[in-house]
mmCIF file of C-alpha atoms and ligand atoms in Angstrom:
data_model
loop_
_atom_site.group_PDB
_atom_site.id
_atom_site.type_symbol
_atom_site.label_atom_id
_atom_site.label_comp_id
_atom_site.label_asym_id
_atom_site.label_seq_id
_atom_site.Cartn_x
_atom_site.Cartn_y
_atom_site.Cartn_z
ATOM 1 C CA UNK A 1 -1.254 8.899 21.027
ATOM 2 C CA UNK A 2 -4.169 8.294 23.385
ATOM 3 C CA UNK A 3 -4.791 8.275 27.121
ATOM 4 C CA UNK A 4 -6.654 5.293 28.520
ATOM 5 C CA UNK A 5 -9.364 5.613 31.167
ATOM 6 C CA UNK A 6 -6.954 4.649 33.923
ATOM 7 C CA UNK A 7 -4.881 7.714 33.192
ATOM 8 C CA UNK A 8 -1.873 5.795 31.872
ATOM 9 C CA UNK A 9 -0.409 6.674 28.543
ATOM 10 C CA UNK A 10 0.020 4.504 25.474
ATOM 11 C CA UNK A 11 3.174 5.445 23.715
ATOM 12 C CA UNK A 12 4.062 4.538 20.181
ATOM 13 C CA UNK A 13 7.704 3.930 19.516
ATOM 14 C CA UNK A 14 8.929 7.203 17.992
ATOM 15 C CA UNK A 15 12.653 7.156 17.344
ATOM 16 C CA UNK A 16 12.422 10.141 15.025
ATOM 17 C CA UNK A 17 11.149 12.413 17.795
ATOM 18 C CA UNK A 18 13.028 11.367 20.922
ATOM 19 C CA UNK A 19 15.766 9.893 18.887
ATOM 20 C CA UNK A 20 18.829 9.126 20.772
ATOM 21 C CA UNK A 21 21.450 7.673 18.512
ATOM 22 C CA UNK A 22 21.257 4.587 20.695
ATOM 23 C CA UNK A 23 17.524 4.045 20.074
ATOM 24 C CA UNK A 24 18.048 4.442 16.375
ATOM 25 C CA UNK A 25 20.912 1.977 16.461
ATOM 26 C CA UNK A 26 18.702 -0.563 18.233
ATOM 27 C CA UNK A 27 15.889 -0.094 15.748
ATOM 28 C CA UNK A 28 18.339 -0.536 12.891
ATOM 29 C CA UNK A 29 19.733 -3.689 14.493
ATOM 30 C CA UNK A 30 16.200 -5.114 14.769
ATOM 31 C CA UNK A 31 15.309 -4.089 11.229
ATOM 32 C CA UNK A 32 18.393 -5.906 9.966
ATOM 33 C CA UNK A 33 16.907 -9.145 11.321
ATOM 34 C CA UNK A 34 13.277 -8.424 10.502
ATOM 35 C CA UNK A 35 13.271 -10.269 7.177
ATOM 36 C CA UNK A 36 14.849 -13.488 8.386
ATOM 37 C CA UNK A 37 12.757 -13.401 11.599
ATOM 38 C CA UNK A 38 9.655 -13.115 9.406
ATOM 39 C CA UNK A 39 8.496 -9.961 11.178
ATOM 40 C CA UNK A 40 7.425 -8.221 7.961
ATOM 41 C CA UNK A 41 4.051 -8.646 6.313
ATOM 42 C CA UNK A 42 1.969 -6.933 3.656
ATOM 43 C CA UNK A 43 -1.370 -5.212 3.885
ATOM 44 C CA UNK A 44 -3.469 -4.476 0.812
ATOM 45 C CA UNK A 45 -5.591 -1.368 0.365
ATOM 46 C CA UNK A 46 -8.246 -1.208 -2.377
ATOM 47 C CA UNK A 47 -8.154 1.415 -5.138
ATOM 48 C CA UNK A 48 -11.595 1.871 -6.693
ATOM 49 C CA UNK A 49 -12.909 3.266 -9.957
ATOM 50 C CA UNK A 50 -14.304 6.697 -9.046
ATOM 51 C CA UNK A 51 -17.458 6.181 -11.123
ATOM 52 C CA UNK A 52 -18.382 2.540 -10.565
ATOM 53 C CA UNK A 53 -16.706 2.219 -7.139
ATOM 54 C CA UNK A 54 -15.476 -1.233 -8.166
ATOM 55 C CA UNK A 55 -12.003 -2.308 -7.107
ATOM 56 C CA UNK A 56 -9.412 -1.889 -9.836
ATOM 57 C CA UNK A 57 -6.287 -2.694 -7.842
ATOM 58 C CA UNK A 58 -4.772 -3.016 -4.389
ATOM 59 C CA UNK A 59 -1.748 -1.145 -3.043
ATOM 60 C CA UNK A 60 0.702 -3.334 -1.113
ATOM 61 C CA UNK A 61 1.764 -1.630 2.137
ATOM 62 C CA UNK A 62 4.508 -3.170 4.253
ATOM 63 C CA UNK A 63 4.027 -3.741 7.993
ATOM 64 C CA UNK A 64 6.675 -4.461 10.632
ATOM 65 C CA UNK A 65 5.676 -6.186 13.831
ATOM 66 C CA UNK A 66 9.001 -6.271 15.677
ATOM 67 C CA UNK A 67 9.585 -8.925 18.335
ATOM 68 C CA UNK A 68 11.447 -6.267 20.324
ATOM 69 C CA UNK A 69 9.631 -2.986 19.616
ATOM 70 C CA UNK A 70 6.130 -4.168 18.690
ATOM 71 C CA UNK A 71 4.423 -2.658 15.638
ATOM 72 C CA UNK A 72 6.553 0.084 14.042
ATOM 73 C CA UNK A 73 4.851 2.308 11.459
ATOM 74 C CA UNK A 74 6.211 2.574 7.885
ATOM 75 C CA UNK A 75 6.528 6.316 8.418
ATOM 76 C CA UNK A 76 9.298 5.444 10.899
ATOM 77 C CA UNK A 77 11.038 2.382 9.540
ATOM 78 C CA UNK A 78 10.925 3.110 5.787
ATOM 79 C CA UNK A 79 13.149 6.224 6.144
ATOM 80 C CA UNK A 80 15.522 4.178 8.326
ATOM 81 C CA UNK A 81 15.501 1.362 5.779
ATOM 82 C CA UNK A 82 16.297 3.878 3.044
ATOM 83 C CA UNK A 83 19.166 5.481 4.991
ATOM 84 C CA UNK A 84 20.739 2.072 5.684
ATOM 85 C CA UNK A 85 19.866 0.611 2.246
ATOM 86 C CA UNK A 86 18.023 -2.195 4.037
ATOM 87 C CA UNK A 87 15.178 -1.108 1.751
ATOM 88 C CA UNK A 88 16.898 -3.022 -1.064
ATOM 89 C CA UNK A 89 16.370 -6.551 0.362
ATOM 90 C CA UNK A 90 13.108 -5.496 2.017
ATOM 91 C CA UNK A 91 11.837 -4.041 -1.261
ATOM 92 C CA UNK A 92 12.730 -7.234 -3.139
ATOM 93 C CA UNK A 93 10.772 -9.252 -0.608
ATOM 94 C CA UNK A 94 7.783 -6.868 -0.926
ATOM 95 C CA UNK A 95 7.856 -7.152 -4.732
ATOM 96 C CA UNK A 96 8.011 -10.976 -4.636
ATOM 97 C CA UNK A 97 5.320 -11.290 -2.009
ATOM 98 C CA UNK A 98 2.947 -8.794 -3.653
ATOM 99 C CA UNK A 99 3.304 -10.383 -7.112
ATOM 100 C CA UNK A 100 2.718 -13.896 -5.724
ATOM 101 C CA UNK A 101 -0.427 -12.748 -3.927
ATOM 102 C CA UNK A 102 -1.797 -10.787 -6.904
ATOM 103 C CA UNK A 103 -1.153 -13.683 -9.297
ATOM 104 C CA UNK A 104 -3.939 -15.520 -7.452
ATOM 105 C CA UNK A 105 -6.471 -12.727 -8.011
ATOM 106 C CA UNK A 106 -8.834 -12.259 -10.961
ATOM 107 C CA UNK A 107 -6.998 -10.901 -14.008
ATOM 108 C CA UNK A 108 -8.718 -7.502 -14.005
ATOM 109 C CA UNK A 109 -7.320 -6.587 -10.579
ATOM 110 C CA UNK A 110 -3.920 -4.924 -10.466
ATOM 111 C CA UNK A 111 -1.263 -4.596 -7.792
ATOM 112 C CA UNK A 112 0.544 -1.383 -6.808
ATOM 113 C CA UNK A 113 3.986 -1.667 -5.229
ATOM 114 C CA UNK A 114 5.908 1.239 -3.654
ATOM 115 C CA UNK A 115 9.546 1.516 -4.679
ATOM 116 C CA UNK A 116 12.147 3.791 -3.045
ATOM 117 C CA UNK A 117 14.866 5.677 -4.955
ATOM 118 C CA UNK A 118 17.555 3.491 -3.324
ATOM 119 C CA UNK A 119 16.006 0.433 -4.995
ATOM 120 C CA UNK A 120 15.969 2.023 -8.439
ATOM 121 C CA UNK A 121 19.676 2.810 -8.372
ATOM 122 C CA UNK A 122 20.591 -0.827 -7.699
ATOM 123 C CA UNK A 123 21.885 -2.224 -11.000
ATOM 124 C CA UNK A 124 19.670 -5.321 -10.735
ATOM 125 C CA UNK A 125 16.338 -3.572 -10.088
ATOM 126 C CA UNK A 126 14.752 -4.466 -13.445
ATOM 127 C CA UNK A 127 16.100 -8.021 -13.199
ATOM 128 C CA UNK A 128 14.527 -8.422 -9.764
ATOM 129 C CA UNK A 129 11.168 -7.322 -11.203
ATOM 130 C CA UNK A 130 11.543 -9.820 -14.060
ATOM 131 C CA UNK A 131 12.187 -12.541 -11.467
ATOM 132 C CA UNK A 132 9.196 -11.536 -9.344
ATOM 133 C CA UNK A 133 6.948 -11.644 -12.407
ATOM 134 C CA UNK A 134 8.216 -14.934 -13.801
ATOM 135 C CA UNK A 135 8.350 -16.636 -10.409
ATOM 136 C CA UNK A 136 4.772 -15.585 -9.581
ATOM 137 C CA UNK A 137 3.336 -15.875 -13.083
ATOM 138 C CA UNK A 138 1.840 -12.380 -12.783
ATOM 139 C CA UNK A 139 1.313 -10.558 -16.101
ATOM 140 C CA UNK A 140 3.517 -7.448 -16.212
ATOM 141 C CA UNK A 141 0.499 -5.333 -17.203
ATOM 142 C CA UNK A 142 -1.035 -5.939 -13.772
ATOM 143 C CA UNK A 143 1.918 -4.425 -11.896
ATOM 144 C CA UNK A 144 2.085 -0.689 -11.251
ATOM 145 C CA UNK A 145 5.150 0.669 -9.501
ATOM 146 C CA UNK A 146 4.687 3.747 -7.302
ATOM 147 C CA UNK A 147 7.513 6.253 -6.978
ATOM 148 C CA UNK A 148 7.639 9.770 -5.547
ATOM 149 C CA UNK A 149 9.182 12.925 -6.945
ATOM 150 C CA UNK A 150 12.238 12.212 -4.778
ATOM 151 C CA UNK A 151 13.567 9.860 -7.485
ATOM 152 C CA UNK A 152 14.407 12.961 -9.490
ATOM 153 C CA UNK A 153 16.588 14.525 -6.789
ATOM 154 C CA UNK A 154 19.658 12.284 -7.074
ATOM 155 C CA UNK A 155 20.774 9.868 -9.801
ATOM 156 C CA UNK A 156 17.739 10.932 -11.796
ATOM 157 C CA UNK A 157 18.958 9.375 -15.029
ATOM 158 C CA UNK A 158 19.751 6.039 -13.403
ATOM 159 C CA UNK A 159 16.298 5.924 -11.802
ATOM 160 C CA UNK A 160 14.604 6.922 -15.042
ATOM 161 C CA UNK A 161 16.420 4.222 -17.031
ATOM 162 C CA UNK A 162 15.455 1.590 -14.444
ATOM 163 C CA UNK A 163 11.814 2.612 -14.707
ATOM 164 C CA UNK A 164 11.953 2.623 -18.505
ATOM 165 C CA UNK A 165 13.237 -0.953 -18.374
ATOM 166 C CA UNK A 166 10.260 -2.132 -16.317
ATOM 167 C CA UNK A 167 7.897 -0.128 -18.526
ATOM 168 C CA UNK A 168 9.340 -1.993 -21.522
ATOM 169 C CA UNK A 169 8.238 -5.203 -19.781
ATOM 170 C CA UNK A 170 4.670 -3.882 -19.733
ATOM 171 C CA UNK A 171 4.509 -2.543 -16.169
ATOM 172 C CA UNK A 172 3.230 0.952 -15.462
ATOM 173 C CA UNK A 173 4.550 3.633 -13.136
ATOM 174 C CA UNK A 174 2.529 5.966 -10.902
ATOM 175 C CA UNK A 175 3.733 9.236 -9.400
ATOM 176 C CA UNK A 176 2.852 9.013 -5.691
ATOM 177 C CA UNK A 177 2.181 11.798 -3.145
ATOM 178 C CA UNK A 178 1.927 14.351 -5.926
ATOM 179 C CA UNK A 179 2.110 17.946 -4.790
ATOM 180 C CA UNK A 180 4.139 17.415 -1.632
ATOM 181 C CA UNK A 181 7.629 17.133 -3.024
ATOM 182 C CA UNK A 182 10.085 18.964 -5.139
ATOM 183 C CA UNK A 183 7.921 21.324 -7.146
ATOM 184 C CA UNK A 184 9.419 21.197 -10.640
ATOM 185 C CA UNK A 185 6.992 19.896 -13.242
ATOM 186 C CA UNK A 186 9.721 19.225 -15.781
ATOM 187 C CA UNK A 187 9.993 15.583 -14.769
ATOM 188 C CA UNK A 188 6.455 14.951 -16.043
ATOM 189 C CA UNK A 189 7.929 15.199 -19.526
ATOM 190 C CA UNK A 190 10.751 12.816 -18.730
ATOM 191 C CA UNK A 191 8.775 9.689 -17.903
ATOM 192 C CA UNK A 192 5.449 8.360 -19.167
ATOM 193 C CA UNK A 193 3.664 7.992 -15.841
ATOM 194 C CA UNK A 194 0.351 6.193 -16.185
ATOM 195 C CA UNK A 195 -1.124 7.738 -13.053
ATOM 196 C CA UNK A 196 -0.679 10.753 -10.812
ATOM 197 C CA UNK A 197 -1.689 10.084 -7.213
ATOM 198 C CA UNK A 198 -2.900 13.335 -5.650
ATOM 199 C CA UNK A 199 -1.602 13.480 -2.103
ATOM 200 C CA UNK A 200 -4.077 13.118 0.723
ATOM 201 C CA UNK A 201 -3.255 16.558 2.143
ATOM 202 C CA UNK A 202 -5.170 18.108 -0.791
ATOM 203 C CA UNK A 203 -7.968 15.558 -0.711
ATOM 204 C CA UNK A 204 -8.729 15.908 2.973
ATOM 205 C CA UNK A 205 -9.587 19.574 2.661
ATOM 206 C CA UNK A 206 -11.930 18.922 -0.240
ATOM 207 C CA UNK A 207 -15.221 18.368 1.561
ATOM 208 C CA UNK A 208 -14.672 21.387 3.828
ATOM 209 C CA UNK A 209 -14.772 23.260 0.525
ATOM 210 C CA UNK A 210 -11.247 24.508 0.951
ATOM 211 C CA UNK A 211 -11.029 26.596 -2.195
ATOM 212 C CA UNK A 212 -7.290 26.099 -2.437
ATOM 213 C CA UNK A 213 -7.443 22.294 -2.233
ATOM 214 C CA UNK A 214 -10.234 22.165 -4.807
ATOM 215 C CA UNK A 215 -8.347 24.429 -7.188
ATOM 216 C CA UNK A 216 -5.218 22.282 -6.890
ATOM 217 C CA UNK A 217 -7.087 19.021 -7.470
ATOM 218 C CA UNK A 218 -8.865 20.496 -10.492
ATOM 219 C CA UNK A 219 -5.578 21.704 -11.930
ATOM 220 C CA UNK A 220 -3.863 18.342 -11.416
ATOM 221 C CA UNK A 221 -6.786 16.475 -13.014
ATOM 222 C CA UNK A 222 -6.737 18.794 -16.031
ATOM 223 C CA UNK A 223 -2.970 18.587 -16.381
ATOM 224 C CA UNK A 224 -2.930 14.778 -16.069
ATOM 225 C CA UNK A 225 -5.685 14.462 -18.649
ATOM 226 C CA UNK A 226 -3.887 16.580 -21.191
ATOM 227 C CA UNK A 227 -0.721 14.532 -20.613
ATOM 228 C CA UNK A 228 -2.665 11.293 -21.155
ATOM 229 C CA UNK A 229 -2.323 10.216 -17.523
ATOM 230 C CA UNK A 230 -5.022 9.164 -15.069
ATOM 231 C CA UNK A 231 -5.473 10.486 -11.522
ATOM 232 C CA UNK A 232 -5.975 8.712 -8.217
ATOM 233 C CA UNK A 233 -7.058 10.620 -5.106
ATOM 234 C CA UNK A 234 -5.418 9.327 -1.921
ATOM 235 C CA UNK A 235 -6.819 9.485 1.605
ATOM 236 C CA UNK A 236 -10.545 9.744 0.858
ATOM 237 C CA UNK A 237 -12.211 9.176 4.229
ATOM 238 C CA UNK A 238 -15.852 10.241 3.749
ATOM 239 C CA UNK A 239 -18.674 9.880 1.228
ATOM 240 C CA UNK A 240 -18.663 13.671 0.798
ATOM 241 C CA UNK A 241 -14.989 13.674 -0.144
ATOM 242 C CA UNK A 242 -15.557 10.762 -2.537
ATOM 243 C CA UNK A 243 -18.415 12.594 -4.287
ATOM 244 C CA UNK A 244 -16.414 15.814 -4.511
ATOM 245 C CA UNK A 245 -13.433 13.974 -5.972
ATOM 246 C CA UNK A 246 -15.588 12.067 -8.446
ATOM 247 C CA UNK A 247 -17.301 15.245 -9.642
ATOM 248 C CA UNK A 248 -13.891 16.806 -10.298
ATOM 249 C CA UNK A 249 -13.058 14.020 -12.737
ATOM 250 C CA UNK A 250 -10.514 12.026 -10.734
ATOM 251 C CA UNK A 251 -10.417 8.514 -12.206
ATOM 252 C CA UNK A 252 -9.643 6.438 -9.132
ATOM 253 C CA UNK A 253 -10.037 6.749 -5.383
ATOM 254 C CA UNK A 254 -8.157 5.214 -2.460
ATOM 255 C CA UNK A 255 -8.898 5.793 1.211
ATOM 256 C CA UNK A 256 -10.494 4.587 4.418
ATOM 257 C CA UNK A 257 -13.967 5.321 3.007
ATOM 258 C CA UNK A 258 -13.574 2.415 0.575
ATOM 259 C CA UNK A 259 -11.262 0.246 2.623
ATOM 260 C CA UNK A 260 -8.341 0.354 5.008
ATOM 261 C CA UNK A 261 -5.143 -1.540 4.394
ATOM 262 C CA UNK A 262 -6.167 -5.167 5.131
ATOM 263 C CA UNK A 263 -4.867 -8.719 5.265
ATOM 264 C CA UNK A 264 -4.545 -10.661 2.013
ATOM 265 C CA UNK A 265 -7.451 -12.927 3.011
ATOM 266 C CA UNK A 266 -9.693 -9.894 3.595
ATOM 267 C CA UNK A 267 -8.672 -8.397 0.257
ATOM 268 C CA UNK A 268 -9.817 -11.583 -1.477
ATOM 269 C CA UNK A 269 -13.202 -11.289 0.204
ATOM 270 C CA UNK A 270 -13.572 -7.786 -1.239
ATOM 271 C CA UNK A 271 -13.498 -8.938 -4.859
ATOM 272 C CA UNK A 272 -15.285 -12.204 -4.120
ATOM 273 C CA UNK A 273 -18.196 -10.158 -2.746
ATOM 274 C CA UNK A 274 -18.078 -7.914 -5.822
ATOM 275 C CA UNK A 275 -18.136 -10.964 -8.077
ATOM 276 C CA UNK A 276 -21.124 -12.394 -6.186
ATOM 277 C CA UNK A 277 -22.974 -9.083 -6.598
ATOM 278 C CA UNK A 278 -22.271 -9.082 -10.337
ATOM 279 C CA UNK A 279 -23.667 -12.590 -10.700
ATOM 280 C CA UNK A 280 -26.738 -11.930 -8.501
HETATM 281 P P1 C2E B 1 1.876 5.863 0.379
HETATM 282 O O1 C2E B 1 2.475 5.005 -0.668
HETATM 283 O O2 C2E B 1 1.445 7.223 -0.030
HETATM 284 O O3 C2E B 1 0.669 5.019 0.975
HETATM 285 C C1 C2E B 1 -0.544 5.582 1.410
HETATM 286 C C2 C2E B 1 -0.542 5.760 2.899
HETATM 287 O O4 C2E B 1 -1.739 6.443 3.268
HETATM 288 C C3 C2E B 1 -0.554 4.439 3.665
HETATM 289 O O5 C2E B 1 0.150 4.663 4.891
HETATM 290 C C4 C2E B 1 -2.040 4.251 3.944
HETATM 291 O O6 C2E B 1 -2.297 3.425 5.058
HETATM 292 C C5 C2E B 1 -2.467 5.664 4.204
HETATM 293 N N1 C2E B 1 -3.889 5.884 3.933
HETATM 294 C C6 C2E B 1 -4.654 5.294 2.999
HETATM 295 N N2 C2E B 1 -5.912 5.764 3.013
HETATM 296 C C7 C2E B 1 -5.967 6.696 3.994
HETATM 297 C C8 C2E B 1 -7.013 7.537 4.501
HETATM 298 O O7 C2E B 1 -8.153 7.520 4.054
HETATM 299 N N3 C2E B 1 -6.674 8.381 5.513
HETATM 300 C C9 C2E B 1 -5.409 8.435 6.028
HETATM 301 N N4 C2E B 1 -5.185 9.290 7.023
HETATM 302 N N5 C2E B 1 -4.407 7.644 5.577
HETATM 303 C C10 C2E B 1 -4.680 6.785 4.572
HETATM 304 P P2 C2E B 1 1.228 3.609 5.439
HETATM 305 O O8 C2E B 1 0.768 2.202 5.171
HETATM 306 O O9 C2E B 1 1.531 4.012 6.837
HETATM 307 O O10 C2E B 1 2.489 3.864 4.531
HETATM 308 C C11 C2E B 1 3.160 5.080 4.578
HETATM 309 C C12 C2E B 1 4.163 5.210 3.474
HETATM 310 O O11 C2E B 1 5.217 4.253 3.635
HETATM 311 C C13 C2E B 1 3.595 4.920 2.088
HETATM 312 O O12 C2E B 1 2.899 6.043 1.619
HETATM 313 C C14 C2E B 1 4.855 4.624 1.318
HETATM 314 O O13 C2E B 1 5.499 5.814 0.941
HETATM 315 C C15 C2E B 1 5.708 3.927 2.365
HETATM 316 N N6 C2E B 1 5.614 2.468 2.153
HETATM 317 C C16 C2E B 1 4.685 1.584 2.569
HETATM 318 N N7 C2E B 1 4.967 0.332 2.142
HETATM 319 C C17 C2E B 1 6.116 0.435 1.413
HETATM 320 C C18 C2E B 1 6.938 -0.518 0.709
HETATM 321 O O14 C2E B 1 6.628 -1.714 0.600
HETATM 322 N N8 C2E B 1 8.066 -0.033 0.097
HETATM 323 C C19 C2E B 1 8.411 1.292 0.151
HETATM 324 N N9 C2E B 1 9.526 1.674 -0.476
HETATM 325 N N10 C2E B 1 7.660 2.216 0.803
HETATM 326 C C20 C2E B 1 6.533 1.789 1.425
HETATM 327 MG MG1 MG B 2 1.997 4.525 -2.521
HETATM 328 MG MG1 MG B 3 0.810 8.276 -1.438
HETATM 329 MG MG1 MG B 4 3.206 8.673 1.203
#
């Protein structure tokens, strides 16, 4: 929220704060039509190897530019989509779109797709992943699904079985926003996550030498390593943070320092430039 020089105020649409039921109803109505009106798009944010700083994958992040409300942030419309189960068709579209885009990239670059608990409890989740892979021609090994601890709150067994089905295809599963959710570690034994993504709230204290953040990151890295999982640090915004994270043994880094979420065409330029550097 910023003030411009003329003294007027820019206001982002924030139904969650000033939420009248009416505003929420309108947003829901618009979201219901967003897919067929082609108001949704995907951005791609690079994830780099902490040591070489080369791109290893991109995370697909959905964007909604509403004809009625303008741009609405995922922090606002994803919870609404989950509550109304609109996340099911939206999530299918995201999966299709992301796989089709990634299938055109070099084979060593992966794609990360966020999946909500409501999608995992749909009986056809694994089938929809199979379709996205076969339709796009993307190798299953290049797809990593990101879930949060919230999948273990309700219908945990259904969600786990759905994830095991896509793992049997060759896909991997990352545990997103680690450290912010439900704080039982028991679920780490229940599913073979390939990656733990350390939430940005821990990372962003790291360069200010917040002893607590550093201790938590170190502990997560050590725990992941002994479980045979890798770690990705989210929300790395400065070179200092990147160096700190790298020295603590995190395997991968994601954040504005290495690249913001960008258009598909810009993402392609990122690895085309890398390829040109390798050949030079
Ligand atoms: P997430 O999966 O944890 O994604 C990372 C979020 O952190 C993204 O926010 C990204 O733009 C932001 N981010 C990345 N690097 C930095 C950084 O250096 N500094 C800061 N301050 N932020 C950074 P975004 O795109 O607003 O997405 C928010 C959340 O919405 C995602 O969090 C994810 O939970 C959800 N989401 C986004 N796309 C999808 C989707 O296609 N399906 C589902 N189910 N959820 C999605
Ligand atoms: Mg994510
Ligand atoms: Mg995250
Ligand atoms: Mg998040």
